[in-house]
Amino acid sequence: MDLIIRNGTVVTPSESYIADVGVSGGKIVALGKDLAASGANAVDAKGKYVLPGAIDVHTHLQMPFGGTVSADSYESGTRAAACGGVTTVFDYAIQRKGKGILETVEARRNLAEGVACVDFAFHCAITDLNGGTLLDEFAASVAYGVPSFKCFMVYKKEGMMVDDGTLAKILLKAKETGALTNVHAENPDMIDVRVAKYVAEGKTTPWYHYMSRPEFVEAEADIRAIHWAKSLNASLYIVHLANREGVDAVTKARDEGYDVYAETCPQYLHFNSDVYKRSDGRNFVCSPPIKGEASREALWDALRRGDIATVATDHCPFQQSEKDWGKDDFTKIPNGCAGIENLYPYMLGAANSGKITFNKAVEVCAANPAKIFGCAEKGSLAVGKDADIVIYDPDKDFTISCANMHSNYDHTIWEGVSLHGYPVQTYLRGSLVYDAGKFVGTPGQGKFIKRMGRA
Ligand code: URP
Ligand code: ZN
Ligand code: ZN
């Protein structure tokens, strides 16, 4: 054995127990009491939790968007991921008119290969079916290891939106090829009408980003997407769900037996729309916007009862100077916030304070992402799985600050948020990549994860 992590509390979605974890060749090879050392590097985890590395299934690294490019590269974003206990990231490759799926994914994969600090996978966001011919590429994409396609139901002006007819074609083709359809659900026409009204009235502070995209703007599209999925009997995954009515629609669909999943993000669980009244409100501008307190509470309830399947970050940070473009005009603010390094510490902090269980944190941040998105080797501490492991100290206090993060961005919405408990080590396939506040891995050691399609 290469490594034994001794006497920690091993957490799975269903149980927690004290055991040693034995690692060899990057895999977990043994779990049990008093494993024989046989020359292995032994790490004492007594009093600590031993958890599977998190899988962040929603990031936008070096993404051209909002008139600029998001601030984290594949290297810096995955370095930060490692330091927050995330051992696999799923980035969105955005297909553009005239381009194929595989060429789009391979272009992004080439940017990540050789620099990524943790393992990586891709979803492909479809923005144009190229006259229908793109649908013929779905099966090849699934075979390549990219069995999930995203539809933006919004970002019309940005040329990224797909209309309902296109969404329906994608849902059907995804069903036929064993893929999953992800949707960013907001209604663009409602947004346009509301933005025009507020701008005409001279109401352009960041608060009006929220006011132009309030709860029902998101809910309308959630409900529409669910109706499409139900009527076609197709699987659906709603990304960054943030509103109560949408939660209710997901819950109902799941109760009726439909294959509908929802993801939310830590920013929607922690903050409410009051952040847009703050003097740094522009920094919180993301889409969908952070909603009111009733929605925040509904998200926690849905998470506890299993109707929110995953928590991911939608990591898409922009620098302060870029956020400042919209200081006096919310329509000019590039949409997106940082979070890749905060996901697991935040969710484990919620577990440590009793808001959820550690099992639930592991389920939504690691086990469910692996299961839903076809990562057979990842997402749990079990013999045969990749040794992607996080050691978490429940007694370590940590206050988040841009200065103690490991990204390229120059500010964070999480500045000043205090956590009780924090990850102290991260292992990627048995190799230590984060230790006591420092990145100790090697850029390039992250590898492309070929995912399996749905049965
Ligand atoms: O504001 C956001 N979320 N920016 C990134 C793109 C997206 O919509 O996920
Ligand atoms: Zn989105
Ligand atoms: Zn996103």
Short mmCIF file of C-alpha atoms and ligand atoms in Angstrom, two decimals:
data_model
loop_
_atom_site.label_atom_id
_atom_site.label_comp_id
_atom_site.label_asym_id
_atom_site.label_seq_id
_atom_site.Cartn_x
_atom_site.Cartn_y
_atom_site.Cartn_z
CA MET A 1 0.00 0.00 0.00
CA ASP A 2 1.15 3.57 -0.72
CA LEU A 3 -0.93 5.42 1.85
CA ILE A 4 -3.01 4.65 4.91
CA ILE A 5 -5.26 7.29 6.44
CA ARG A 6 -5.80 6.03 9.96
CA ASN A 7 -8.64 6.31 12.47
CA GLY A 8 -10.70 9.02 10.81
CA THR A 9 -14.49 9.06 10.63
CA VAL A 10 -15.20 7.76 7.13
CA VAL A 11 -18.36 9.28 5.69
CA THR A 12 -20.59 7.81 2.98
CA PRO A 13 -24.12 8.97 2.06
CA SER A 14 -25.58 6.33 4.36
CA GLU A 15 -23.13 5.85 7.24
CA SER A 16 -20.22 7.23 9.22
CA TYR A 17 -17.70 4.95 10.93
CA ILE A 18 -14.17 5.02 12.24
CA ALA A 19 -11.76 3.15 9.97
CA ASP A 20 -8.45 3.21 8.15
CA VAL A 21 -8.44 3.87 4.41
CA GLY A 22 -5.77 2.05 2.40
CA VAL A 23 -4.62 3.40 -0.96
CA SER A 24 -2.51 1.81 -3.66
CA GLY A 25 -1.89 2.89 -7.25
CA GLY A 26 -4.30 5.79 -6.86
CA LYS A 27 -7.20 3.55 -5.82
CA ILE A 28 -8.83 2.74 -2.51
CA VAL A 29 -7.82 -0.86 -1.86
CA ALA A 30 -8.88 -1.40 1.75
CA LEU A 31 -11.23 0.02 4.39
CA GLY A 32 -11.16 -1.35 7.92
CA LYS A 33 -9.66 -1.28 11.38
CA ASP A 34 -5.91 -1.62 11.97
CA LEU A 35 -4.87 -2.10 8.35
CA ALA A 36 -1.32 -3.49 8.08
CA ALA A 37 1.07 -0.68 7.16
CA SER A 38 3.56 -2.59 4.97
CA GLY A 39 5.70 0.48 4.26
CA ALA A 40 2.80 2.77 3.46
CA ASN A 41 2.86 6.47 4.30
CA ALA A 42 0.57 6.67 7.36
CA VAL A 43 -1.53 9.75 8.06
CA ASP A 44 -3.26 10.13 11.42
CA ALA A 45 -6.84 11.35 10.96
CA LYS A 46 -8.04 10.73 14.52
CA GLY A 47 -10.73 13.26 15.42
CA LYS A 48 -11.14 14.22 11.76
CA TYR A 49 -13.59 13.31 9.01
CA VAL A 50 -12.43 11.39 5.95
CA LEU A 51 -14.60 12.18 2.94
CA PRO A 52 -14.71 11.59 -0.80
CA GLY A 53 -13.38 14.50 -2.85
CA ALA A 54 -16.18 16.76 -4.03
CA ILE A 55 -17.27 16.87 -7.66
CA ASP A 56 -18.19 20.36 -8.82
CA VAL A 57 -20.43 19.67 -11.80
CA HIS A 58 -20.87 23.32 -12.82
CA THR A 59 -17.97 25.64 -13.65
CA HIS A 60 -17.07 28.22 -16.29
CA LEU A 61 -13.28 28.43 -16.46
CA GLN A 62 -11.70 31.00 -18.81
CA MET A 63 -15.12 31.42 -20.37
CA PRO A 64 -15.67 34.26 -22.84
CA PHE A 65 -18.79 35.96 -21.44
CA GLY A 66 -20.21 39.39 -20.66
CA GLY A 67 -17.64 41.20 -22.84
CA THR A 68 -14.64 39.60 -21.17
CA VAL A 69 -13.30 36.21 -20.07
CA SER A 70 -13.94 34.70 -16.63
CA ALA A 71 -10.94 35.20 -14.36
CA ASP A 72 -9.93 31.63 -13.56
CA SER A 73 -7.97 29.57 -16.07
CA TYR A 74 -8.09 25.78 -16.09
CA GLU A 75 -4.95 25.92 -13.97
CA SER A 76 -5.96 28.49 -11.38
CA GLY A 77 -9.56 27.30 -11.13
CA THR A 78 -8.58 23.69 -10.55
CA ARG A 79 -5.82 24.74 -8.13
CA ALA A 80 -8.47 26.52 -6.08
CA ALA A 81 -10.72 23.47 -6.43
CA ALA A 82 -8.04 21.22 -4.92
CA CYS A 83 -7.63 23.62 -2.00
CA GLY A 84 -11.36 23.44 -1.33
CA GLY A 85 -11.55 19.64 -1.47
CA VAL A 86 -12.91 19.42 -5.02
CA THR A 87 -11.13 16.67 -6.94
CA THR A 88 -13.18 16.72 -10.16
CA VAL A 89 -14.65 19.71 -11.99
CA PHE A 90 -17.14 19.66 -14.83
CA ASP A 91 -16.70 22.65 -17.10
CA TYR A 92 -19.15 23.87 -19.72
CA ALA A 93 -17.87 23.82 -23.31
CA ILE A 94 -20.10 26.24 -25.23
CA GLN A 95 -20.87 25.13 -28.78
CA ARG A 96 -21.37 27.98 -31.27
CA LYS A 97 -23.25 28.17 -34.57
CA GLY A 98 -21.48 26.16 -37.27
CA LYS A 99 -19.31 24.27 -34.78
CA GLY A 100 -19.58 20.60 -33.87
CA ILE A 101 -19.87 19.12 -30.41
CA LEU A 102 -16.62 17.17 -30.40
CA GLU A 103 -14.53 19.99 -31.86
CA THR A 104 -15.98 22.31 -29.20
CA VAL A 105 -15.24 19.90 -26.37
CA GLU A 106 -11.78 19.03 -27.68
CA ALA A 107 -10.83 22.70 -27.94
CA ARG A 108 -11.64 23.12 -24.23
CA ARG A 109 -10.04 19.82 -23.34
CA ASN A 110 -6.82 21.00 -25.01
CA LEU A 111 -6.82 24.08 -22.77
CA ALA A 112 -7.17 21.92 -19.65
CA GLU A 113 -4.77 19.08 -20.52
CA GLY A 114 -1.33 19.64 -19.08
CA VAL A 115 -2.41 22.37 -16.65
CA ALA A 116 -5.39 21.05 -14.67
CA CYS A 117 -4.64 20.39 -11.01
CA VAL A 118 -7.64 18.07 -10.47
CA ASP A 119 -9.57 15.75 -12.76
CA PHE A 120 -11.96 17.33 -15.22
CA ALA A 121 -14.93 16.50 -17.41
CA PHE A 122 -17.18 18.50 -19.72
CA HIS A 123 -20.81 19.13 -20.47
CA CYS A 124 -21.51 20.66 -23.87
CA ALA A 125 -23.88 23.65 -24.00
CA ILE A 126 -25.69 23.59 -27.32
CA THR A 127 -26.51 27.00 -28.77
CA ASP A 128 -27.36 26.06 -32.37
CA LEU A 129 -28.31 22.76 -33.98
CA ASN A 130 -26.65 23.72 -37.29
CA GLY A 131 -29.85 23.05 -39.19
CA GLY A 132 -30.45 19.86 -37.23
CA THR A 133 -27.20 18.11 -38.18
CA LEU A 134 -25.71 18.62 -34.72
CA LEU A 135 -28.17 16.08 -33.34
CA ASP A 136 -26.33 13.42 -35.35
CA GLU A 137 -23.29 14.05 -33.16
CA PHE A 138 -24.96 13.28 -29.83
CA ALA A 139 -24.14 9.55 -29.93
CA ALA A 140 -20.47 10.27 -30.72
CA SER A 141 -20.32 12.74 -27.86
CA VAL A 142 -21.72 10.14 -25.45
CA ALA A 143 -19.16 7.61 -26.71
CA TYR A 144 -16.40 10.20 -26.23
CA GLY A 145 -17.39 10.59 -22.58
CA VAL A 146 -19.54 13.72 -22.71
CA PRO A 147 -23.09 12.47 -22.11
CA SER A 148 -24.72 15.74 -21.00
CA PHE A 149 -25.93 18.71 -23.00
CA LYS A 150 -27.02 22.06 -21.69
CA CYS A 151 -29.69 24.35 -23.00
CA PHE A 152 -29.67 27.98 -22.03
CA MET A 153 -33.33 29.01 -22.01
CA VAL A 154 -31.99 32.56 -21.62
CA TYR A 155 -29.09 34.72 -22.94
CA LYS A 156 -30.97 35.50 -26.15
CA LYS A 157 -28.97 38.65 -26.98
CA GLU A 158 -25.75 36.77 -26.24
CA GLY A 159 -26.67 34.24 -28.97
CA MET A 160 -26.68 31.34 -26.53
CA MET A 161 -30.41 30.73 -26.04
CA VAL A 162 -32.26 27.79 -27.53
CA ASP A 163 -36.00 28.09 -28.15
CA ASP A 164 -38.54 25.57 -26.92
CA GLY A 165 -38.64 23.61 -30.18
CA THR A 166 -34.88 23.16 -30.01
CA LEU A 167 -35.05 22.20 -26.35
CA ALA A 168 -37.61 19.52 -27.25
CA LYS A 169 -35.37 18.12 -30.01
CA ILE A 170 -32.42 18.02 -27.61
CA LEU A 171 -34.45 16.32 -24.87
CA LEU A 172 -35.54 13.62 -27.32
CA LYS A 173 -32.11 13.05 -28.85
CA ALA A 174 -30.52 12.97 -25.40
CA LYS A 175 -33.05 10.34 -24.34
CA GLU A 176 -32.31 8.25 -27.44
CA THR A 177 -28.52 8.42 -26.96
CA GLY A 178 -28.30 7.96 -23.18
CA ALA A 179 -27.49 11.58 -22.40
CA LEU A 180 -28.88 14.02 -19.85
CA THR A 181 -30.23 17.47 -20.73
CA ASN A 182 -29.27 20.30 -18.39
CA VAL A 183 -31.16 23.59 -18.47
CA HIS A 184 -30.49 27.11 -17.27
CA ALA A 185 -34.09 28.12 -16.76
CA GLU A 186 -35.10 31.80 -16.99
CA ASN A 187 -37.57 33.54 -19.28
CA PRO A 188 -35.67 35.99 -21.52
CA ASP A 189 -38.70 37.94 -22.71
CA MET A 190 -39.89 38.64 -19.20
CA ILE A 191 -36.38 39.84 -18.39
CA ASP A 192 -36.21 42.11 -21.43
CA VAL A 193 -39.55 43.75 -20.67
CA ARG A 194 -38.58 44.36 -17.06
CA VAL A 195 -35.07 45.60 -17.85
CA ALA A 196 -36.44 48.07 -20.41
CA LYS A 197 -38.93 49.39 -17.85
CA TYR A 198 -36.35 49.86 -15.08
CA VAL A 199 -33.79 51.43 -17.38
CA ALA A 200 -36.44 53.85 -18.71
CA GLU A 201 -37.25 54.79 -15.12
CA GLY A 202 -33.56 55.36 -14.35
CA LYS A 203 -33.53 52.41 -11.91
CA THR A 204 -30.14 50.92 -12.67
CA THR A 205 -28.55 49.96 -9.34
CA PRO A 206 -27.67 46.25 -8.80
CA TRP A 207 -30.96 45.78 -6.93
CA TYR A 208 -32.68 46.04 -10.31
CA HIS A 209 -30.74 43.04 -11.57
CA TYR A 210 -32.77 41.10 -9.02
CA MET A 211 -35.96 43.05 -9.73
CA SER A 212 -35.69 42.36 -13.45
CA ARG A 213 -35.24 38.61 -12.86
CA PRO A 214 -37.33 37.90 -9.74
CA GLU A 215 -38.56 34.49 -8.59
CA PHE A 216 -41.31 33.98 -11.19
CA VAL A 217 -38.95 34.68 -14.12
CA GLU A 218 -36.98 31.61 -13.15
CA ALA A 219 -40.02 29.57 -12.04
CA GLU A 220 -41.83 30.05 -15.36
CA ALA A 221 -38.90 28.47 -17.21
CA ASP A 222 -38.41 25.70 -14.62
CA ILE A 223 -42.06 24.72 -14.99
CA ARG A 224 -41.91 24.95 -18.79
CA ALA A 225 -38.79 22.75 -18.94
CA ILE A 226 -40.42 20.22 -16.61
CA HIS A 227 -43.54 20.13 -18.78
CA TRP A 228 -41.41 19.43 -21.84
CA ALA A 229 -39.47 16.69 -20.05
CA LYS A 230 -42.65 15.07 -18.72
CA SER A 231 -44.45 15.22 -22.07
CA LEU A 232 -41.48 13.59 -23.83
CA ASN A 233 -40.71 11.26 -20.93
CA ALA A 234 -37.14 12.55 -21.06
CA SER A 235 -34.65 13.11 -18.24
CA LEU A 236 -33.98 16.67 -17.09
CA TYR A 237 -31.40 18.32 -14.84
CA ILE A 238 -32.07 21.92 -13.80
CA VAL A 239 -28.85 23.78 -13.03
CA HIS A 240 -28.52 26.44 -10.34
CA LEU A 241 -32.11 26.28 -9.09
CA ALA A 242 -32.73 29.27 -6.86
CA ASN A 243 -36.47 29.84 -6.39
CA ARG A 244 -39.22 28.30 -4.28
CA GLU A 245 -41.83 27.79 -6.99
CA GLY A 246 -39.23 25.94 -9.07
CA VAL A 247 -38.40 23.77 -6.06
CA ASP A 248 -42.10 22.92 -5.73
CA ALA A 249 -42.31 21.98 -9.42
CA VAL A 250 -39.24 19.73 -9.15
CA THR A 251 -40.65 18.09 -6.02
CA LYS A 252 -43.98 17.41 -7.71
CA ALA A 253 -42.34 15.95 -10.82
CA ARG A 254 -40.14 13.69 -8.70
CA ASP A 255 -43.12 12.61 -6.59
CA GLU A 256 -44.86 11.67 -9.82
CA GLY A 257 -41.88 9.47 -10.72
CA TYR A 258 -40.22 11.60 -13.41
CA ASP A 259 -36.46 11.57 -13.90
CA VAL A 260 -35.99 15.21 -12.93
CA TYR A 261 -33.02 16.50 -10.94
CA ALA A 262 -32.16 19.87 -9.48
CA GLU A 263 -28.84 21.45 -8.60
CA THR A 264 -28.41 24.48 -6.40
CA CYS A 265 -25.32 26.48 -5.41
CA PRO A 266 -23.90 27.68 -2.09
CA GLN A 267 -24.57 31.34 -2.96
CA TYR A 268 -28.31 30.59 -3.12
CA LEU A 269 -28.20 28.70 0.17
CA HIS A 270 -26.25 31.32 2.09
CA PHE A 271 -27.26 34.77 0.85
CA ASN A 272 -30.58 36.35 0.02
CA SER A 273 -31.55 39.13 -2.38
CA ASP A 274 -30.66 41.80 0.19
CA VAL A 275 -27.06 41.49 -1.04
CA TYR A 276 -28.09 43.57 -4.08
CA LYS A 277 -28.74 46.52 -1.76
CA ARG A 278 -25.18 46.42 -0.45
CA SER A 279 -22.57 48.90 -1.69
CA ASP A 280 -20.75 45.93 -3.31
CA GLY A 281 -24.04 44.52 -4.65
CA ARG A 282 -22.65 44.37 -8.19
CA ASN A 283 -20.22 41.66 -7.09
CA PHE A 284 -23.17 39.34 -6.37
CA VAL A 285 -24.68 39.76 -9.83
CA CYS A 286 -25.14 36.34 -11.34
CA SER A 287 -27.98 34.73 -13.23
CA PRO A 288 -30.32 33.60 -11.95
CA PRO A 289 -29.96 36.20 -9.22
CA ILE A 290 -29.91 35.27 -5.55
CA LYS A 291 -33.52 35.21 -4.40
CA GLY A 292 -35.56 36.15 -1.33
CA GLU A 293 -35.50 34.46 2.05
CA ALA A 294 -38.48 32.17 1.32
CA SER A 295 -36.62 30.69 -1.62
CA ARG A 296 -33.44 30.27 0.39
CA GLU A 297 -35.33 28.33 3.05
CA ALA A 298 -37.14 26.23 0.43
CA LEU A 299 -33.77 25.24 -1.06
CA TRP A 300 -32.51 23.98 2.30
CA ASP A 301 -35.73 22.02 2.89
CA ALA A 302 -35.55 20.45 -0.57
CA LEU A 303 -31.91 19.56 -0.03
CA ARG A 304 -32.71 17.81 3.24
CA ARG A 305 -35.58 15.78 1.79
CA GLY A 306 -33.67 14.83 -1.39
CA ASP A 307 -35.39 16.98 -4.02
CA ILE A 308 -32.18 18.93 -4.61
CA ALA A 309 -29.80 16.28 -5.87
CA THR A 310 -26.55 18.21 -6.14
CA VAL A 311 -24.80 21.34 -4.95
CA ALA A 312 -22.33 22.84 -7.43
CA THR A 313 -20.82 26.28 -7.78
CA ASP A 314 -21.47 27.86 -11.20
CA HIS A 315 -17.96 29.25 -10.60
CA CYS A 316 -17.61 32.13 -13.06
CA PRO A 317 -15.64 34.93 -11.39
CA PHE A 318 -14.90 38.30 -12.93
CA GLN A 319 -12.38 40.83 -11.70
CA GLN A 320 -13.44 43.85 -9.68
CA SER A 321 -12.68 46.28 -12.53
CA GLU A 322 -15.04 44.26 -14.74
CA LYS A 323 -17.81 44.13 -12.13
CA ASP A 324 -17.32 47.91 -11.84
CA TRP A 325 -18.45 48.39 -15.45
CA GLY A 326 -21.94 48.15 -14.03
CA LYS A 327 -21.49 50.19 -10.86
CA ASP A 328 -24.21 52.56 -12.03
CA ASP A 329 -25.89 50.33 -14.60
CA PHE A 330 -26.66 46.73 -13.69
CA THR A 331 -27.06 45.76 -17.35
CA LYS A 332 -23.30 46.18 -17.85
CA ILE A 333 -22.18 43.85 -15.05
CA PRO A 334 -20.68 40.54 -16.27
CA ASN A 335 -22.81 37.82 -14.69
CA GLY A 336 -21.09 35.32 -12.42
CA CYS A 337 -19.41 34.80 -9.05
CA ALA A 338 -16.60 32.76 -7.52
CA GLY A 339 -17.22 29.66 -5.44
CA ILE A 340 -15.12 26.66 -6.48
CA GLU A 341 -12.99 26.75 -3.31
CA ASN A 342 -15.96 27.45 -1.04
CA LEU A 343 -18.39 24.68 -2.04
CA TYR A 344 -17.21 21.82 0.12
CA PRO A 345 -16.03 23.86 3.13
CA TYR A 346 -19.41 25.62 3.13
CA MET A 347 -21.49 22.43 2.88
CA LEU A 348 -19.34 20.62 5.41
CA GLY A 349 -19.61 23.65 7.67
CA ALA A 350 -23.40 23.30 7.40
CA ALA A 351 -22.98 19.67 8.46
CA ASN A 352 -20.65 20.58 11.29
CA SER A 353 -23.19 23.06 12.66
CA GLY A 354 -26.02 20.50 12.43
CA LYS A 355 -27.96 22.14 9.59
CA ILE A 356 -27.54 18.96 7.53
CA THR A 357 -25.71 15.70 8.18
CA PHE A 358 -22.19 14.94 6.94
CA ASN A 359 -23.79 12.09 4.98
CA LYS A 360 -26.02 14.58 3.17
CA ALA A 361 -23.06 16.86 2.37
CA VAL A 362 -21.22 13.89 0.86
CA GLU A 363 -24.32 12.80 -1.03
CA VAL A 364 -24.98 16.16 -2.74
CA CYS A 365 -21.35 17.17 -3.32
CA ALA A 366 -19.84 13.82 -4.33
CA ALA A 367 -22.01 10.70 -4.53
CA ASN A 368 -24.98 12.10 -6.47
CA PRO A 369 -22.86 14.08 -8.96
CA ALA A 370 -20.93 10.88 -9.73
CA LYS A 371 -24.10 8.82 -10.05
CA ILE A 372 -26.13 11.29 -12.12
CA PHE A 373 -23.28 12.15 -14.47
CA GLY A 374 -21.70 8.74 -15.00
CA CYS A 375 -18.41 8.92 -13.10
CA ALA A 376 -18.14 5.29 -12.02
CA GLU A 377 -14.71 5.68 -10.40
CA LYS A 378 -15.55 8.73 -8.34
CA GLY A 379 -17.74 10.11 -5.60
CA SER A 380 -17.43 7.68 -2.72
CA LEU A 381 -15.01 6.03 -0.34
CA ALA A 382 -15.24 2.39 -1.35
CA VAL A 383 -12.78 -0.25 -2.42
CA GLY A 384 -12.02 0.08 -6.14
CA LYS A 385 -12.84 3.79 -6.38
CA ASP A 386 -10.32 6.53 -7.13
CA ALA A 387 -8.57 7.64 -3.95
CA ASP A 388 -9.96 11.18 -4.14
CA ILE A 389 -10.02 11.94 -0.43
CA VAL A 390 -10.51 14.97 1.80
CA ILE A 391 -9.52 15.14 5.45
CA TYR A 392 -11.67 17.65 7.32
CA ASP A 393 -10.87 19.10 10.72
CA PRO A 394 -14.17 19.90 12.50
CA ASP A 395 -12.36 22.15 15.00
CA LYS A 396 -10.48 24.38 12.60
CA ASP A 397 -11.90 27.90 12.33
CA PHE A 398 -11.50 29.64 9.01
CA THR A 399 -12.59 33.05 7.75
CA ILE A 400 -12.83 33.25 3.98
CA SER A 401 -10.89 36.04 2.35
CA CYS A 402 -9.66 36.60 -1.17
CA ALA A 403 -6.15 36.54 0.35
CA ASN A 404 -6.47 32.95 1.57
CA MET A 405 -8.06 31.60 -1.61
CA HIS A 406 -6.04 30.05 -4.45
CA SER A 407 -7.81 31.45 -7.53
CA ASN A 408 -6.90 34.26 -9.92
CA TYR A 409 -9.78 36.53 -8.96
CA ASP A 410 -9.24 39.70 -6.96
CA HIS A 411 -12.39 39.66 -4.79
CA THR A 412 -14.92 37.17 -3.54
CA ILE A 413 -18.56 37.35 -2.48
CA TRP A 414 -17.54 35.04 0.39
CA GLU A 415 -15.18 37.62 1.93
CA GLY A 416 -15.50 37.60 5.74
CA VAL A 417 -17.74 34.53 5.95
CA SER A 418 -16.58 32.43 8.92
CA LEU A 419 -16.65 28.65 8.91
CA HIS A 420 -16.25 26.30 11.84
CA GLY A 421 -14.38 23.29 10.46
CA TYR A 422 -12.23 23.23 7.32
CA PRO A 423 -10.50 20.76 4.98
CA VAL A 424 -6.84 20.23 5.91
CA GLN A 425 -5.77 17.81 3.18
CA THR A 426 -6.94 16.80 -0.29
CA TYR A 427 -5.70 13.75 -2.18
CA LEU A 428 -6.22 13.31 -5.90
CA ARG A 429 -6.02 9.63 -6.84
CA GLY A 430 -3.86 9.07 -3.76
CA SER A 431 -1.54 12.01 -4.36
CA LEU A 432 -1.51 14.90 -1.88
CA VAL A 433 -2.55 18.12 -3.66
CA TYR A 434 -3.55 20.36 -0.74
CA ASP A 435 -1.99 20.43 2.69
CA ALA A 436 -2.57 22.84 5.57
CA GLY A 437 -3.61 25.85 3.51
CA LYS A 438 -1.25 25.31 0.59
CA PHE A 439 -1.55 23.83 -2.87
CA VAL A 440 1.12 21.11 -3.05
CA GLY A 441 0.08 19.36 -6.27
CA THR A 442 1.38 19.72 -9.80
CA PRO A 443 -0.45 21.47 -12.61
CA GLY A 444 -1.12 18.87 -15.27
CA GLN A 445 -1.80 15.99 -12.92
CA GLY A 446 -5.55 16.32 -13.45
CA LYS A 447 -6.86 14.03 -16.19
CA PHE A 448 -9.87 14.02 -18.46
CA ILE A 449 -12.68 11.85 -17.08
CA LYS A 450 -14.53 9.89 -19.73
CA ARG A 451 -18.05 9.54 -18.38
CA MET A 452 -20.61 6.85 -19.08
CA GLY A 453 -23.95 7.51 -20.67
CA ARG A 454 -27.26 6.67 -19.02
CA ALA A 455 -28.68 3.19 -19.38
O1 URP B 1 -24.22 34.39 -13.85
C1 URP B 1 -23.84 33.31 -14.24
N1 URP B 1 -24.42 32.25 -13.76
N2 URP B 1 -22.84 33.22 -15.13
C2 URP B 1 -22.33 32.05 -15.74
C3 URP B 1 -23.18 31.54 -16.85
C4 URP B 1 -24.40 30.82 -16.38
O2 URP B 1 -25.50 31.28 -16.59
O3 URP B 1 -24.30 29.77 -15.76
ZN ZN B 2 -26.54 29.48 -16.01
ZN ZN B 3 -23.33 28.33 -15.18
#
